[in-house]
Coordinates of C-alpha atoms and ligand atoms in Angstrom, one line a residue:
M1 CA 79.8 85.4 27.5
T2 CA 79.3 83.9 24.3
G3 CA 77.7 80.4 25.0
I4 CA 78.1 77.9 21.9
G5 CA 76.6 74.4 22.5
V6 CA 77.9 71.1 21.1
I7 CA 75.5 68.8 20.3
G8 CA 77.1 65.8 19.7
C9 CA 80.4 64.9 21.1
G10 CA 81.7 62.4 19.1
T11 CA 84.3 62.1 16.2
V12 CA 83.4 65.7 14.9
G13 CA 82.7 67.5 17.8
A14 CA 86.0 66.6 18.9
T15 CA 87.0 68.9 15.8
L16 CA 85.1 71.9 16.8
V17 CA 86.1 71.7 19.8
A18 CA 89.7 71.7 18.7
A19 CA 89.0 74.4 15.9
L20 CA 87.5 76.5 18.7
A21 CA 91.0 76.4 21.0
A22 CA 92.6 77.0 18.0
R23 CA 91.2 80.5 17.7
H24 CA 90.6 81.4 21.1
E25 CA 92.5 84.4 20.8
Q26 CA 90.4 85.7 18.3
F27 CA 87.1 85.8 20.5
A28 CA 86.3 89.0 21.8
E29 CA 86.3 87.8 25.2
P30 CA 85.9 83.9 26.9
G31 CA 82.7 81.9 26.5
E32 CA 81.4 79.1 27.8
L33 CA 81.2 75.8 25.8
V34 CA 78.3 73.4 26.7
L35 CA 79.1 70.2 25.6
V36 CA 75.4 68.0 25.2
D37 CA 76.1 63.7 24.2
R38 CA 75.5 60.7 26.7
P39 CA 78.9 60.2 28.6
E40 CA 79.7 56.7 27.1
G41 CA 82.7 56.9 24.1
R42 CA 82.8 60.5 23.9
W43 CA 85.0 61.9 21.5
R44 CA 85.4 58.4 19.6
G45 CA 82.1 58.5 18.4
R46 CA 80.9 55.3 16.2
A47 CA 84.3 54.5 14.3
Y48 CA 87.0 55.4 17.1
Q49 CA 85.7 53.6 20.1
R50 CA 87.0 51.0 22.5
D51 CA 87.1 47.8 20.3
T52 CA 89.3 44.9 19.0
E53 CA 92.7 46.4 17.6
A54 CA 92.4 44.7 14.6
V55 CA 90.7 47.0 13.0
L56 CA 92.8 50.1 11.7
A57 CA 92.6 53.5 11.0
N58 CA 92.6 53.8 6.9
G59 CA 94.2 57.3 6.5
P60 CA 97.6 58.0 7.7
M61 CA 98.0 59.8 11.3
I62 CA 99.1 62.4 9.2
G63 CA 95.6 62.9 7.4
M64 CA 94.3 62.6 10.2
S65 CA 94.8 65.7 12.8
L66 CA 92.6 67.3 15.0
Y67 CA 93.9 70.7 13.7
L68 CA 93.6 72.3 10.2
G69 CA 96.8 74.6 10.9
D70 CA 98.9 71.5 12.3
P71 CA 98.7 68.5 10.3
E72 CA 102.1 67.1 12.1
H73 CA 99.2 67.3 16.0
G74 CA 98.4 63.5 15.7
V75 CA 102.1 62.7 14.7
R76 CA 103.7 64.0 17.3
W77 CA 101.3 62.4 19.6
A78 CA 101.8 58.8 18.6
E79 CA 105.7 59.6 18.5
A80 CA 105.6 60.4 22.2
K81 CA 103.6 57.2 22.9
G82 CA 106.0 55.5 21.0
L83 CA 103.5 54.6 17.9
A84 CA 105.2 53.8 14.6
V85 CA 103.0 56.0 12.2
H86 CA 105.3 56.9 9.6
P87 CA 105.6 54.8 6.0
D88 CA 108.1 52.1 6.5
E89 CA 111.6 52.0 4.5
Q90 CA 109.3 50.7 1.5
G91 CA 107.1 53.1 1.4
V92 CA 104.1 51.6 2.8
H93 CA 101.7 53.2 5.1
R94 CA 101.4 52.5 8.6
F95 CA 98.0 52.9 10.5
L96 CA 97.0 53.3 13.6
S97 CA 94.3 51.0 15.4
R98 CA 91.6 52.6 15.6
P99 CA 90.5 52.5 19.5
V100 CA 94.3 53.9 19.7
Y101 CA 92.9 56.7 17.2
G102 CA 90.0 57.6 19.5
D103 CA 92.8 57.7 22.3
Y104 CA 93.9 60.1 20.3
L105 CA 90.6 61.9 19.9
E106 CA 90.0 62.0 23.9
D107 CA 93.6 63.4 24.4
G108 CA 93.2 65.7 22.0
V109 CA 90.2 67.3 23.3
E110 CA 91.7 67.1 26.4
E111 CA 94.2 69.4 25.6
A112 CA 91.9 71.8 23.4
L113 CA 89.8 72.3 26.6
D114 CA 92.8 72.9 29.1
T115 CA 93.6 75.1 26.3
L116 CA 89.8 77.0 26.8
R117 CA 90.2 76.9 30.4
A118 CA 93.2 78.4 30.7
A119 CA 91.5 81.0 28.4
G120 CA 88.8 82.0 30.5
W121 CA 86.6 79.9 28.9
R122 CA 83.7 77.7 30.9
I123 CA 83.2 74.2 30.1
R124 CA 80.2 72.6 30.9
S125 CA 79.0 69.1 30.3
V126 CA 75.0 68.2 30.1
E127 CA 75.5 64.3 30.4
E128 CA 72.5 63.5 27.8
T129 CA 71.5 63.2 24.7
A130 CA 69.8 66.3 23.2
T131 CA 66.1 65.9 22.3
A132 CA 65.5 69.1 20.8
V133 CA 66.5 72.3 19.5
E134 CA 65.1 75.2 19.2
R135 CA 65.0 78.7 18.0
D136 CA 64.6 81.3 21.3
G137 CA 65.0 84.9 19.9
D138 CA 68.3 85.5 19.6
G139 CA 69.8 82.0 21.1
V140 CA 68.6 78.5 21.0
V141 CA 67.4 76.2 23.6
I142 CA 68.4 72.6 23.7
R143 CA 66.3 70.1 25.3
Y144 CA 67.4 66.8 27.0
A145 CA 65.1 64.6 29.3
G146 CA 66.8 66.6 32.3
G147 CA 66.0 70.0 31.5
S148 CA 67.2 72.0 28.6
V149 CA 70.0 74.4 28.2
R150 CA 69.8 78.2 26.2
V151 CA 73.2 79.2 23.9
D152 CA 73.6 82.1 21.8
H153 CA 74.7 79.4 19.3
A154 CA 74.7 75.2 18.7
V155 CA 76.9 73.4 16.2
L156 CA 74.7 70.2 15.4
C157 CA 77.3 67.3 15.4
V158 CA 75.3 64.2 15.9
G159 CA 77.1 62.1 13.2
G160 CA 74.5 61.2 10.2
R161 CA 75.3 57.2 9.6
A162 CA 72.7 54.4 10.5
D163 CA 73.6 51.4 8.7
D164 CA 70.0 50.4 6.7
D165 CA 67.7 47.7 7.5
A166 CA 67.6 47.3 3.6
Y167 CA 65.8 43.4 4.2
G168 CA 63.5 44.2 7.0
L169 CA 65.7 41.7 9.1
R170 CA 65.8 43.8 12.0
G171 CA 64.9 41.4 15.5
T172 CA 65.5 38.4 13.6
P173 CA 67.5 35.7 15.6
G174 CA 70.7 35.6 13.9
Y175 CA 70.8 38.8 11.9
I176 CA 73.7 41.4 13.7
D177 CA 71.7 44.7 12.7
D178 CA 74.6 46.8 14.2
P179 CA 78.7 45.3 14.0
Y180 CA 79.9 47.9 16.6
P181 CA 81.6 47.0 18.9
L182 CA 83.0 44.4 16.9
R183 CA 84.1 42.0 19.9
E184 CA 80.3 42.3 21.6
A185 CA 78.2 41.4 18.6
L186 CA 80.5 39.1 17.0
A187 CA 81.6 37.3 20.5
D188 CA 79.2 34.9 20.4
V189 CA 79.9 34.1 16.4
P190 CA 80.6 29.8 16.0
E191 CA 83.7 29.1 14.8
D192 CA 82.3 27.1 12.1
A193 CA 79.6 29.2 11.0
E194 CA 78.8 29.9 7.2
I195 CA 78.1 34.3 7.1
A196 CA 76.6 36.6 4.8
V197 CA 77.9 40.2 5.1
I198 CA 75.5 42.7 3.6
G199 CA 77.8 45.2 1.9
S200 CA 81.4 44.8 1.0
G201 CA 82.8 48.5 2.0
M202 CA 84.5 49.6 4.9
I203 CA 82.5 48.3 7.4
A204 CA 82.7 45.1 5.8
T205 CA 86.7 44.7 5.7
D206 CA 85.6 45.5 9.5
V207 CA 83.8 42.9 10.1
L208 CA 86.1 40.1 7.8
M209 CA 89.2 41.5 10.3
A210 CA 87.4 41.2 13.5
L211 CA 86.0 37.5 12.7
R212 CA 90.0 36.4 11.7
A213 CA 91.2 37.7 14.7
F214 CA 88.3 36.2 16.3
G215 CA 89.3 32.7 15.1
H216 CA 86.6 32.3 13.2
Q217 CA 87.1 29.9 10.9
G218 CA 84.4 29.3 8.7
R219 CA 83.0 31.4 5.2
V220 CA 82.0 34.4 4.5
T221 CA 80.4 35.7 1.5
L222 CA 80.2 39.5 1.0
A223 CA 77.0 40.2 -0.8
S224 CA 76.4 44.0 -2.0
R225 CA 75.0 45.6 -5.1
S226 CA 77.9 46.5 -6.4
G227 CA 80.4 43.9 -5.3
L228 CA 83.1 46.3 -4.7
L229 CA 86.1 46.1 -2.1
P230 CA 87.2 49.2 -1.1
S231 CA 90.6 50.1 -2.8
V232 CA 94.2 49.7 -1.6
R233 CA 96.0 52.2 -0.6
R234 CA 99.4 52.8 -2.3
K235 CA 102.8 53.3 -1.5
A236 CA 103.7 56.3 0.2
A237 CA 104.0 59.2 -1.5
R238 CA 104.4 63.5 -1.4
V239 CA 102.2 64.6 -4.0
L240 CA 101.0 67.7 -4.7
P241 CA 98.6 68.2 -7.4
S242 CA 98.7 70.5 -10.1
V243 CA 95.8 70.7 -12.0
L244 CA 92.9 69.6 -10.0
T245 CA 93.5 73.1 -8.0
A246 CA 91.0 75.7 -6.2
E247 CA 92.8 77.9 -8.8
R248 CA 91.7 75.7 -11.9
L249 CA 88.3 75.3 -10.7
A250 CA 87.7 78.6 -10.2
A251 CA 88.5 79.1 -13.6
L252 CA 86.3 76.9 -15.1
P253 CA 82.8 77.8 -16.3
R254 CA 79.8 77.0 -14.4
P255 CA 78.0 74.6 -13.9
V256 CA 80.9 72.2 -14.1
R257 CA 80.5 69.3 -15.8
L258 CA 81.5 65.5 -14.6
A259 CA 83.4 65.7 -18.3
D260 CA 84.9 68.8 -17.0
I261 CA 86.6 66.8 -14.1
A262 CA 87.4 64.3 -15.5
A263 CA 89.5 66.2 -18.2
L264 CA 91.1 67.7 -15.5
A265 CA 92.2 64.5 -13.7
R266 CA 93.4 63.4 -17.1
E267 CA 95.8 65.9 -17.4
E268 CA 96.8 65.8 -13.9
V269 CA 97.6 61.9 -14.0
E270 CA 99.6 62.4 -17.5
T271 CA 101.5 65.5 -16.2
A272 CA 102.8 63.0 -13.9
G273 CA 103.6 60.5 -16.4
G274 CA 100.7 58.2 -15.2
D275 CA 98.2 56.2 -17.3
F276 CA 94.4 57.9 -16.6
A277 CA 93.0 55.4 -18.6
A278 CA 94.1 52.4 -17.2
I279 CA 93.4 54.0 -13.3
A280 CA 89.3 55.3 -15.1
A281 CA 89.0 51.9 -16.3
D282 CA 89.7 50.7 -12.9
I283 CA 87.0 53.1 -11.5
M284 CA 84.1 52.8 -14.1
D285 CA 84.8 49.5 -15.2
P286 CA 86.4 47.6 -12.4
A287 CA 87.5 43.7 -12.7
P288 CA 85.7 41.2 -10.2
A289 CA 86.9 41.8 -6.8
E290 CA 89.2 39.4 -5.9
E291 CA 91.0 40.2 -9.3
R292 CA 90.9 43.9 -8.7
L293 CA 92.1 43.4 -5.0
R294 CA 95.2 40.9 -6.0
R295 CA 96.2 43.6 -8.8
Q296 CA 95.9 46.5 -6.6
L297 CA 98.3 44.8 -4.3
D298 CA 100.7 43.9 -6.4
E299 CA 100.9 47.4 -8.6
G300 CA 100.7 49.0 -5.2
L301 CA 104.3 49.5 -4.4
S302 CA 105.0 50.9 -7.8
D303 CA 106.2 54.4 -8.4
D304 CA 103.0 55.4 -10.3
I305 CA 102.0 58.4 -8.9
G306 CA 98.4 59.2 -10.4
T307 CA 96.1 57.4 -8.0
Q308 CA 98.0 59.0 -5.4
L309 CA 97.5 62.8 -6.6
L310 CA 93.8 61.7 -7.5
Q311 CA 93.1 60.3 -4.2
R312 CA 95.0 63.7 -2.4
A313 CA 92.7 66.1 -4.7
V314 CA 89.5 64.2 -3.3
I315 CA 91.0 65.5 -0.1
E316 CA 91.8 69.0 -1.1
I317 CA 89.1 69.8 -3.3
G318 CA 86.5 67.5 -3.2
Q319 CA 84.0 69.4 -1.6
D320 CA 84.5 72.4 -3.7
L321 CA 84.3 69.8 -6.7
W322 CA 80.9 68.6 -5.4
L323 CA 79.3 72.2 -4.9
A324 CA 80.4 73.4 -8.5
L325 CA 78.9 70.4 -9.8
E326 CA 76.1 70.5 -12.4
E327 CA 72.9 69.5 -9.9
G328 CA 71.9 66.6 -12.6
D329 CA 75.2 65.5 -12.5
K330 CA 75.2 65.2 -8.7
E331 CA 71.9 62.8 -9.3
Q332 CA 73.9 60.8 -11.5
V333 CA 77.1 60.0 -9.1
L334 CA 74.9 59.4 -6.0
R335 CA 72.5 57.1 -8.4
S336 CA 75.4 55.1 -10.0
L337 CA 79.4 56.2 -9.7
H338 CA 78.9 56.4 -5.4
S339 CA 80.0 52.9 -4.5
R340 CA 82.9 53.5 -7.2
L341 CA 84.0 56.9 -6.2
W342 CA 84.3 55.9 -2.8
S343 CA 85.8 52.4 -3.9
F344 CA 88.9 54.4 -5.1
A345 CA 88.4 57.5 -2.8
S346 CA 88.7 55.5 0.7
P347 CA 91.8 53.2 -0.2
I348 CA 92.2 50.0 3.2
P349 CA 95.9 49.3 4.0
R350 CA 98.0 47.2 2.4
S351 CA 97.9 45.0 5.3
T352 CA 94.2 44.8 5.5
A353 CA 94.2 43.9 1.5
A354 CA 96.9 40.9 2.2
K355 CA 94.7 39.7 4.7
L356 CA 92.1 39.4 2.2
V357 CA 93.9 37.9 0.4
E358 CA 94.6 35.2 2.5
L359 CA 91.0 34.5 3.2
C360 CA 90.5 34.4 -0.3
D361 CA 93.3 32.3 -1.0
E362 CA 91.8 29.7 1.9
K363 CA 88.6 29.9 0.7
R364 CA 87.3 31.7 3.3
L365 CA 86.1 34.8 1.6
R366 CA 83.7 35.8 -1.8
V367 CA 82.7 39.0 -2.9
R368 CA 79.7 38.5 -4.9
A369 CA 77.7 42.1 -6.5
G370 CA 74.1 41.9 -7.5
I371 CA 72.3 41.1 -4.0
E372 CA 68.5 41.2 -4.4
T373 CA 66.9 40.1 -1.1
V374 CA 68.1 38.2 2.4
E375 CA 64.9 36.5 3.4
R376 CA 64.9 33.9 7.1
D377 CA 65.3 30.2 5.4
G378 CA 64.4 27.5 8.2
D379 CA 67.8 27.8 10.3
G380 CA 69.1 29.9 8.5
F381 CA 69.2 32.8 5.8
L382 CA 68.6 32.5 2.1
V383 CA 70.8 35.6 0.2
R384 CA 68.9 35.9 -3.4
Y385 CA 71.3 37.7 -6.2
E386 CA 69.8 39.0 -9.7
D387 CA 71.3 36.5 -11.9
G388 CA 68.9 33.9 -10.0
E389 CA 71.7 32.2 -8.1
H390 CA 71.8 32.1 -3.9
D391 CA 73.6 31.6 -0.7
R392 CA 73.0 29.9 2.5
A393 CA 74.3 31.5 5.9
D394 CA 74.1 30.5 9.4
L395 CA 74.4 34.0 10.2
V396 CA 74.0 37.7 8.5
V397 CA 75.9 40.8 9.4
N398 CA 74.8 44.5 8.5
A399 CA 77.5 46.2 7.0
V400 CA 75.4 48.3 4.7
T401 CA 77.1 51.9 3.6
S402 CA 74.3 53.3 1.4
V403 CA 74.7 56.5 0.1
Y404 CA 70.5 57.1 0.9
R405 CA 70.9 56.0 4.8
P406 CA 68.6 57.0 7.4
E407 CA 69.7 59.0 10.3
P408 CA 71.1 57.9 13.6
P409 CA 68.0 56.8 15.5
S410 CA 69.7 59.2 18.8
A411 CA 69.2 61.9 16.6
G412 CA 66.2 61.4 15.1
G413 CA 64.1 62.6 17.4
L414 CA 66.1 65.4 17.9
L415 CA 65.8 66.0 13.7
G416 CA 62.3 65.7 13.1
L417 CA 60.7 67.8 15.7
A418 CA 63.2 70.9 14.0
R419 CA 62.4 69.9 10.9
T420 CA 58.7 70.0 12.1
S421 CA 59.3 73.5 13.2
G422 CA 60.8 74.7 10.3
V423 CA 64.5 75.2 12.0
L424 CA 66.1 73.0 10.0
A425 CA 65.3 71.4 6.1
D426 CA 65.9 68.5 4.5
H427 CA 68.9 68.8 2.0
P428 CA 67.9 67.5 -1.6
H429 CA 70.8 65.5 -2.2
G430 CA 70.7 63.9 1.5
G431 CA 70.8 65.4 5.2
I432 CA 70.5 68.9 6.0
R433 CA 70.6 72.1 4.1
V434 CA 73.0 74.4 4.8
D435 CA 74.6 77.5 3.9
E436 CA 77.2 75.7 1.9
R437 CA 79.6 78.9 2.6
S438 CA 79.4 78.8 6.0
G439 CA 77.8 75.8 7.4
R440 CA 75.0 77.5 8.7
A441 CA 71.7 75.7 8.9
L442 CA 69.0 76.5 6.2
D443 CA 65.5 77.0 7.8
T444 CA 62.5 75.9 5.8
A445 CA 62.3 79.2 4.3
G446 CA 66.0 78.9 3.3
Q447 CA 66.9 81.6 5.8
S448 CA 70.4 81.4 8.0
D449 CA 71.9 83.6 10.6
D450 CA 74.8 83.0 13.1
R451 CA 72.8 80.6 15.7
L452 CA 72.6 76.9 14.3
F453 CA 75.5 75.5 12.7
V454 CA 75.6 72.2 11.2
L455 CA 78.7 70.1 11.2
G456 CA 79.5 66.1 9.9
E457 CA 78.1 63.9 8.3
L458 CA 74.2 66.0 8.3
T459 CA 75.7 68.1 5.6
R460 CA 76.3 65.4 3.3
G461 CA 74.2 66.7 1.1
A462 CA 75.5 70.1 0.8
Y463 CA 79.2 68.7 0.7
Y464 CA 79.0 65.1 -0.3
F465 CA 82.8 64.1 0.8
V466 CA 81.8 64.1 4.8
S467 CA 83.5 61.0 5.8
A468 CA 86.9 62.0 6.8
V469 CA 88.5 63.3 9.5
A470 CA 90.3 65.7 7.1
A471 CA 86.9 66.8 6.2
F472 CA 85.3 67.8 9.7
T473 CA 88.2 69.9 10.4
R474 CA 88.3 72.4 7.5
R475 CA 84.5 73.1 7.9
A476 CA 85.0 72.9 12.0
D477 CA 87.5 75.7 11.5
E478 CA 85.1 77.8 9.3
I479 CA 82.6 77.6 11.8
A480 CA 85.3 78.5 14.4
A481 CA 86.5 81.4 12.5
T482 CA 82.8 83.2 12.0
L483 CA 81.7 82.4 15.8
A484 CA 85.1 83.7 17.2
A485 CA 84.3 87.1 14.5
L486 CA 80.6 87.8 15.7
P487 CA 80.2 90.3 18.3
A488 CA 79.8 89.0 21.5
P489 CA 75.9 88.7 23.0
A490 CA 74.9 91.2 25.3
A491 CA 76.0 89.8 28.8
R492 CA 73.9 86.8 29.5
D493 CA 75.1 83.4 30.8
A494 CA 74.1 80.4 29.3
V495 CA 71.8 79.9 31.9
P496 CA 69.5 76.3 32.5
A497 CA 65.6 77.0 31.7
A498 CA 62.9 75.2 32.8
G499 CA 62.6 71.5 32.3
Ligands
FAD1 C1 84.3 52.2 10.1 C2 84.6 53.6 9.5 C3 85.8 53.5 10.0 C4 86.3 54.6 9.3 N1 87.3 55.3 9.2 C5 88.2 56.2 9.2 C6 89.5 56.7 8.9 O1 90.3 56.0 8.9 N2 89.9 57.9 8.6 C7 89.4 58.7 8.5 O2 89.3 60.1 8.4 N3 87.9 58.6 8.8 C8 87.4 57.8 8.8 N4 85.9 56.8 9.1 C9 85.0 58.5 8.9 C10 84.8 59.2 10.2 O3 86.2 59.6 10.7 C11 83.7 59.1 10.7 O4 82.8 58.8 9.9 C12 83.5 59.9 12.0 O5 83.9 59.6 13.4 C13 82.0 60.6 12.1 O6 82.0 61.5 13.2 P1 81.0 61.7 13.9 O7 81.3 62.6 14.9 O8 80.3 62.7 12.5 O9 79.6 60.6 14.4 P2 79.9 59.4 15.5 O10 81.3 59.0 15.6 O11 78.8 58.7 15.1 O12 79.2 60.8 16.6 C14 78.0 61.1 16.6 C15 77.6 61.8 18.5 O13 76.6 62.2 18.5 C16 75.8 62.1 19.1 N5 74.7 62.2 19.1 C17 73.9 61.5 18.4 N6 72.7 62.1 18.4 C18 72.8 63.2 19.6 C19 71.5 63.6 20.4 N7 69.6 63.7 19.8 N8 71.9 64.7 21.0 C20 73.4 64.7 22.0 N9 74.4 63.3 21.5 C21 74.0 63.2 20.4 C22 76.6 60.1 19.8 O14 76.2 60.0 20.8 C23 77.8 60.3 19.3 O15 78.4 60.7 20.6 C24 85.4 55.8 9.6 C25 84.2 55.3 9.6 C26 83.7 54.4 9.9 C27 82.1 54.0 10.1

């Protein structure tokens, strides 16, 4: 019986379990699935934990199915629960709250585990954090405080996002280092507190939506390097890119340059009658945040589909574009284009954008670029900007989503040990090195085999676009397909080794 260890049971782990269930008939014989993670919040991970319903999923349910081959799976789940997930009569997308999407993840994994059990698979749960992963002959040993387990294959799904303590404020009174769960982290914020949020991306908008729902009345300043808010999701449209496709990409000479991609993007938009110059200007030379937010909200229901085509293309072939891109251009993306691309590619719901505009109208929200330092100052904090100006705040909330973010502390020990022993190696563009065609981990000698795989945000250096459910399901399916195609190992159960 093949033993497969899933290390990390968050959203990404959920996509792997679903992918294994979808392909179970392709395995030579039923296997044993060993699920290793602490028991709290399994399958929801950080993004979809039980928390305030004021925060919404940013993607429509049709794009967030657990199953690559069944995009309607999540929609059917929502319909069975009586939840509205189809666009309204104006074409405005509807979104589930993130905790409710977490319910889908829990139910979806339960369904997948039932499928595997019914097919004869054994499911075993180790309710602990893994402390080490070691190669052992033709298997992998996963260690945890209470013992260890040996499996034939392991997939690392430990997440990859930890918020950076960019200004060394961790432990300072009045500094909220991790805003999740929001209803706990922000529970004691006084109604009239003047707040500085470090960051202006997804996490910052979550903080704003939560503060608003909890009755905060004071002013909030989003202070970041870029001063960019996420863009506003446009009207629902059935779009299918015809230029930014895998086929056209395959025909381009290697390595692909950013200019090549821009040329395809222009052709894509202009073929659909759109204004590429306007879209490009909005990405590369964005107006100040509030002005851009208002304009995008005003324009969001127009019939122009250029933006949606490009956003769709990012989902469809974003990872392939990254894989083909010239190395120097990758550096350029990471160094200077990341915030702009991310703002464009990960839009927030219109309803969230409308609430941000309300906060601006009430003079309770400002977005400022060029943050330089944040320091403790008397009873509060001083936020300094590159232009010499500064803000005072009573409280500071950390909502940094830097491309160079560190690894999550829960996985730090495990990854550190695996690096030291040469089992895993750092990717030059961040995260862990993998064989890009298969997700197999590469060791420090650049070798891979079928024992250890990496899935999710730890593969950001390899694939770059690794922060959306749709990106995870594709890679999870590839790993499941690889595992299913391997010959069954010599009869050997995944037995616990000595602790
Ligand atoms: C605020 C926010 C909003 C988002 N909104 C959307 C959206 O609307 N649509 C979308 O498609 N994507 C969205 N995303 C992106 C994406 O869905 C998430 O990043 C995704 O949840 C990542 O899942 P994960 O499993 O990699 O990480 P996590 O959710 O962090 O889960 C990692 C798991 O690994 C476990 N773990 C860590 N270390 C160990 C260890 N040593 N041993 C065992 N287990 C370990 C943890 O306990 C945890 O359960 C959002 C992300 C964020 C942060």
